[in-house]
Tab-separated table of C-alpha atoms in Angstrom:
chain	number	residue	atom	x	y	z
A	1	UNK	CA	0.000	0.000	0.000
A	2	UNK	CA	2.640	2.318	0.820
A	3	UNK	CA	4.051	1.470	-2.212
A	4	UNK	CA	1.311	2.300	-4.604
A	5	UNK	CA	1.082	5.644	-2.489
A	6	UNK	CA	4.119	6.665	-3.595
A	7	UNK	CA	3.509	5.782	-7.409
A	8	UNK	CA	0.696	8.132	-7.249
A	9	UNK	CA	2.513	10.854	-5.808
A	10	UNK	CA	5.463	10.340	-8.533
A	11	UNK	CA	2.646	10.016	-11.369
A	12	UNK	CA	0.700	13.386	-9.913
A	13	UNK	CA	3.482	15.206	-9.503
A	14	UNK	CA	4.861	14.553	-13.250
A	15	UNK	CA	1.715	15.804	-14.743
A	16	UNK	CA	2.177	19.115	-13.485
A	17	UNK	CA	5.782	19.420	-15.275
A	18	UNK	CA	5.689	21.056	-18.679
A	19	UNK	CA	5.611	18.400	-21.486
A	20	UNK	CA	8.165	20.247	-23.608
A	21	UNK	CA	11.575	21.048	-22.394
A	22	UNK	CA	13.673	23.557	-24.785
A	23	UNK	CA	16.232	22.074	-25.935
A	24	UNK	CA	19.814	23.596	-25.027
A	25	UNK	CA	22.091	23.849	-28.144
A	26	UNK	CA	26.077	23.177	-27.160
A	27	UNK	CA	27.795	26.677	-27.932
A	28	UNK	CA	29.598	26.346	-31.256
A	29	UNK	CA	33.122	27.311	-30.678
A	30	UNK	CA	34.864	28.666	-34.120
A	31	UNK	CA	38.408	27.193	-34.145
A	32	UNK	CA	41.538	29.393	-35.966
A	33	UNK	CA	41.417	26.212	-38.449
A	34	UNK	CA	37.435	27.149	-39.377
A	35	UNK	CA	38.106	30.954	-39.153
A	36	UNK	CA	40.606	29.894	-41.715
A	37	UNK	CA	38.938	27.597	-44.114
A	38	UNK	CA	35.500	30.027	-44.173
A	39	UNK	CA	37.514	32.771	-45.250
A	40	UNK	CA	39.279	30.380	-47.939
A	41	UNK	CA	35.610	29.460	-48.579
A	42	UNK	CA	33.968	33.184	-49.038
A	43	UNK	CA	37.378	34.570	-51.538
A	44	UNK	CA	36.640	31.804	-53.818
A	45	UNK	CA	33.071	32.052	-54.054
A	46	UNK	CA	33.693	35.763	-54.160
A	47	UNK	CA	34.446	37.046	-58.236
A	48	UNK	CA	37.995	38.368	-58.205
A	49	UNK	CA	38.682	42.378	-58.858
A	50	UNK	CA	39.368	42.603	-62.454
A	51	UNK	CA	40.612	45.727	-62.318
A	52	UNK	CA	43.733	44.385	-59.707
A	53	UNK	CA	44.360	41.523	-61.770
A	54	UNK	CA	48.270	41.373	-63.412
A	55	UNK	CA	47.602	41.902	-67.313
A	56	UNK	CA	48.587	38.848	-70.448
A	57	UNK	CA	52.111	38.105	-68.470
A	58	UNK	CA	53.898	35.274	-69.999
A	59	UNK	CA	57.465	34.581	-70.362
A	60	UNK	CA	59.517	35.197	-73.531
A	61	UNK	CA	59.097	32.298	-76.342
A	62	UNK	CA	62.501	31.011	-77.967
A	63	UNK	CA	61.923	33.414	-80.659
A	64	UNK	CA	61.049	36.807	-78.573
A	65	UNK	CA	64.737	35.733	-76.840
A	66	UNK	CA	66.349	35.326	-80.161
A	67	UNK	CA	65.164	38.543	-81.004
A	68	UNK	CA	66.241	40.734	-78.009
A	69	UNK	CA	69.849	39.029	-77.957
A	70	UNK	CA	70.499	40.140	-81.386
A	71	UNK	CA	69.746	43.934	-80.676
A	72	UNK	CA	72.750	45.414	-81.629
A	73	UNK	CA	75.002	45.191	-78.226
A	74	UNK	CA	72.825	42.764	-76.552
A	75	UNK	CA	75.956	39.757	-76.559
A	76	UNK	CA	77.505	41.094	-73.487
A	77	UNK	CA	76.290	42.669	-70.122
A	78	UNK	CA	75.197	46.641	-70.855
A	79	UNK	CA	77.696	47.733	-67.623
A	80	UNK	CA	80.651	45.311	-67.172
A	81	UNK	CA	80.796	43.479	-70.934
A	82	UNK	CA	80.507	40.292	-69.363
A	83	UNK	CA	78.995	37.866	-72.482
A	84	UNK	CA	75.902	36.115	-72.752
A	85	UNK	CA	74.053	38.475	-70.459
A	86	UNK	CA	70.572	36.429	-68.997
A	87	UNK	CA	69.236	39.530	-67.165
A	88	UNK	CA	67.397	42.768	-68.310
A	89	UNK	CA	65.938	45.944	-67.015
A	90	UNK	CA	62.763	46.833	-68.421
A	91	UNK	CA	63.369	50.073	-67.785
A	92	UNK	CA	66.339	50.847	-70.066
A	93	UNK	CA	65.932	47.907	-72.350
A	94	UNK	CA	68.812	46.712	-71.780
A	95	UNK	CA	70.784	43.611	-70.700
A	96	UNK	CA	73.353	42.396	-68.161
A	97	UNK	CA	75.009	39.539	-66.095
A	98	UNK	CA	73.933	38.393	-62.930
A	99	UNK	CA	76.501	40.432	-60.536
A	100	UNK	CA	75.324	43.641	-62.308
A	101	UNK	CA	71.955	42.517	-61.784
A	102	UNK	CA	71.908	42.839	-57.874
A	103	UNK	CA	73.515	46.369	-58.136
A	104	UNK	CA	69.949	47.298	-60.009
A	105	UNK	CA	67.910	45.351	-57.949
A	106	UNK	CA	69.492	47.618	-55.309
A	107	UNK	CA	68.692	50.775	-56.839
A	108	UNK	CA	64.950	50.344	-56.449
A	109	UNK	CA	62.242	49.175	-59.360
A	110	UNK	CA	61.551	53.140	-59.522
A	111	UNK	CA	65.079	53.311	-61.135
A	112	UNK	CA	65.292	49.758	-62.649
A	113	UNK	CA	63.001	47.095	-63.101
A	114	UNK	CA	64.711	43.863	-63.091
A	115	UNK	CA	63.587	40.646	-64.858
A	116	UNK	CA	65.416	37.351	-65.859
A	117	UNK	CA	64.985	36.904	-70.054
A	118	UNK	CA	64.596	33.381	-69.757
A	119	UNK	CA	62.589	32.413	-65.983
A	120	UNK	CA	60.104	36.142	-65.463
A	121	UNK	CA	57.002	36.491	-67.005
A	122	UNK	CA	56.567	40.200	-68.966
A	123	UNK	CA	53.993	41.737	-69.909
A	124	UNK	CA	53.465	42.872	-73.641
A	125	UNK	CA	54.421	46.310	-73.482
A	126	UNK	CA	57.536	44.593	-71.451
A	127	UNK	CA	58.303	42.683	-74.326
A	128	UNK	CA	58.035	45.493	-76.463
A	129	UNK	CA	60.195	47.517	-74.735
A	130	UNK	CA	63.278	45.383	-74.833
A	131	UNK	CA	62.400	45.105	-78.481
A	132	UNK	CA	62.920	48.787	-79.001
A	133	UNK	CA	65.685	49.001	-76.650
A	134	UNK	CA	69.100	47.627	-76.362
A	135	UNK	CA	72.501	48.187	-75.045
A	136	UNK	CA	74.096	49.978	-77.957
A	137	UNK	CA	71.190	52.519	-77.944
A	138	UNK	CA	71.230	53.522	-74.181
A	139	UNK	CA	75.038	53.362	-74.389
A	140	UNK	CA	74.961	55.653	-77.417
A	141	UNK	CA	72.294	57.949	-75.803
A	142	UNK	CA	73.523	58.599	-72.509
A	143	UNK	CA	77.502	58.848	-74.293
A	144	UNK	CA	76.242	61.974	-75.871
A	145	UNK	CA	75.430	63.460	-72.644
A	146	UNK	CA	78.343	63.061	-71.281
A	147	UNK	CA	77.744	59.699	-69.313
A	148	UNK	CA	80.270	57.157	-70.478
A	149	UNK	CA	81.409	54.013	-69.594
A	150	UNK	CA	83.364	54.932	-67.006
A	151	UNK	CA	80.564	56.352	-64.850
A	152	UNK	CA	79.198	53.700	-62.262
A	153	UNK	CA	76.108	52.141	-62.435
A	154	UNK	CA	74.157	54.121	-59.010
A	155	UNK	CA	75.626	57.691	-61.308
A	156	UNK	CA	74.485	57.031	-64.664
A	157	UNK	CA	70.967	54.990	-64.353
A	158	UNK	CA	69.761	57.920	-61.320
A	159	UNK	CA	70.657	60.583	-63.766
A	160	UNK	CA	68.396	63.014	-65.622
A	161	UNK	CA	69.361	61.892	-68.988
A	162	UNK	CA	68.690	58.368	-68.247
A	163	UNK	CA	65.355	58.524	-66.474
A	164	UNK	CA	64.715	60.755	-69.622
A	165	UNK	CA	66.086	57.936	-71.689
A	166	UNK	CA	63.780	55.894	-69.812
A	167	UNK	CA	60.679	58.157	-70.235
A	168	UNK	CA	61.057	57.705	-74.189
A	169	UNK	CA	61.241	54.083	-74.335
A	170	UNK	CA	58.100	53.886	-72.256
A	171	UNK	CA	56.417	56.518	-74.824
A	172	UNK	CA	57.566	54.554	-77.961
A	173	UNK	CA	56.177	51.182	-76.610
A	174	UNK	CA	52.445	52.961	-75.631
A	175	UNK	CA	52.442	54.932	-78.992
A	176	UNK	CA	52.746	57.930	-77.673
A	177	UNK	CA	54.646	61.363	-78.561
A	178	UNK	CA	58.466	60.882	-77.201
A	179	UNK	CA	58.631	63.408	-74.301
A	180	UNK	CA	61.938	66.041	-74.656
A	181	UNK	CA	62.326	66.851	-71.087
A	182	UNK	CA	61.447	65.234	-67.654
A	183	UNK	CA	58.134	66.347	-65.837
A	184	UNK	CA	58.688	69.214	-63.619
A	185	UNK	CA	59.152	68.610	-59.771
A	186	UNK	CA	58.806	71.055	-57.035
A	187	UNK	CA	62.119	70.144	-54.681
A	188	UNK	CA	64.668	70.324	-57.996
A	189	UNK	CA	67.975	69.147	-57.133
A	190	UNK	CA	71.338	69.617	-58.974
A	191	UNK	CA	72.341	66.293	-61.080
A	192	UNK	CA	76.032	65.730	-61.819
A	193	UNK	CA	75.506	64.657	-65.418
A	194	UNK	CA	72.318	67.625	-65.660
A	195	UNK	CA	74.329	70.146	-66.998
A	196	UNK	CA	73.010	72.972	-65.266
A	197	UNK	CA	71.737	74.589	-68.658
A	198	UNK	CA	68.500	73.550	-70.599
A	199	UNK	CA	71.034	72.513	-73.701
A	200	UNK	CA	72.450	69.963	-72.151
A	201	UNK	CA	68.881	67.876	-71.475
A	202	UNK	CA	68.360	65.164	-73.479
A	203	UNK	CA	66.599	66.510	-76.534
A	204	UNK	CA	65.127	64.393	-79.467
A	205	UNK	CA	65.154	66.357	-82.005
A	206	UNK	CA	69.195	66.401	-80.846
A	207	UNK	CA	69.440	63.056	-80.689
A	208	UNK	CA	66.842	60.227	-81.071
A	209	UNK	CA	66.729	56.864	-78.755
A	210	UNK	CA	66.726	54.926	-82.571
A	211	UNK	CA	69.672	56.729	-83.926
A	212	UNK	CA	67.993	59.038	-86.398
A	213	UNK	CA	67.257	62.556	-86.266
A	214	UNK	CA	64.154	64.090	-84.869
């Protein structure tokens, strides 16, 4: 008797208890390895920025090489004559050995822009440059302003006439009208090889990048 008492204390006592409990869900806890993979997730579901993407680079075929090493000049480095130069500034459109490489890595891709002929990828107007370039025209160039072979490497590709030099190999490739003089900056500082006068500025009706006359 007690027995069943207690069963019917148990039984009343359950009824009263709501018949639906909520259910607790565990905290999810969002390991660095998730972070990690959801963001891998959401950038490749996520269309790329055209406009930040690196434009048609490929690297030189057999022939595009062939070409640019029989510029006239080409068969030996641009600054120490070492042969069979494998390196190139894009910049000057010219070529040069390894050691002479490092010295233009060093002077900053605002000076010279360093690729290998044979391991980079370049972009077309790259390619073009080179094309147009060549050691015996930037030696020629900067020679008749003064900047010869003597001159070290830092002095003659951080001077006016070559960053002019520069300027008109860049207008050539794009199509553009060849520029006679570098833009005008505020803080103008004296250049050794500058001249000091507006004759001695690389002009190209003076003298042109190709070798002809303006």
């Amino acid at each position: 008797l007690l027995w069943r008492s207690l069963d019917t204390i148990c039984v009343t006592f359950s009824s009263h208890l709501p018949s639906h409990r909520p259910t607790i869900q565990p905290r999810r806890q969002t390991t660095h390895y998730q972070t990690k993979l959801e963001a891998a997730t959401h950038s490749q579901s996520t269309p790329p920025n055209t406009h930040q993407q690196t434009p048609n680079m490929v690297q030189m075929t057999p022939g595009d090489q062939a070409m640019v090493k029989v510029i006239p000049g080409n068969d030996q480095c641009c600054d120490c004559g070492m042969k069979n130069p494998q390196w190139a500034s894009v910049s000057f459109g010219t070529v040069f050995c390894l050691d002479c490489s490092g010295v233009h890595r060093s002077l900053g891709v605002h000076i010279s822009f360093v690729r290998s002929i044979a391991m980079d990828s370049w972009t077309p107007q790259q390619l073009q440059i080179m094309k147009l370039g060549g050691n015996k025209k930037c030696k020629d160039y900067l020679a008749s302003k003064g900047i010869g072979a003597g001159v070290g490497i830092k002095q003659k590709y951080e001077s006016e006439a070559a960053q002019l030099y520069k300027e008109i190999l860049k207008a050539r490739a794009e199509g553009r009208p060849e520029p006679t003089e570098l833009p005008k900056r505020n803080n103008t500082s004296s250049n050794n090889f500058s001249g000091g006068n507006s004759g001695s500025m690389a002009s190209i009706s003076s003298f042109s990048v190709g070798g002809r006359a303006g």
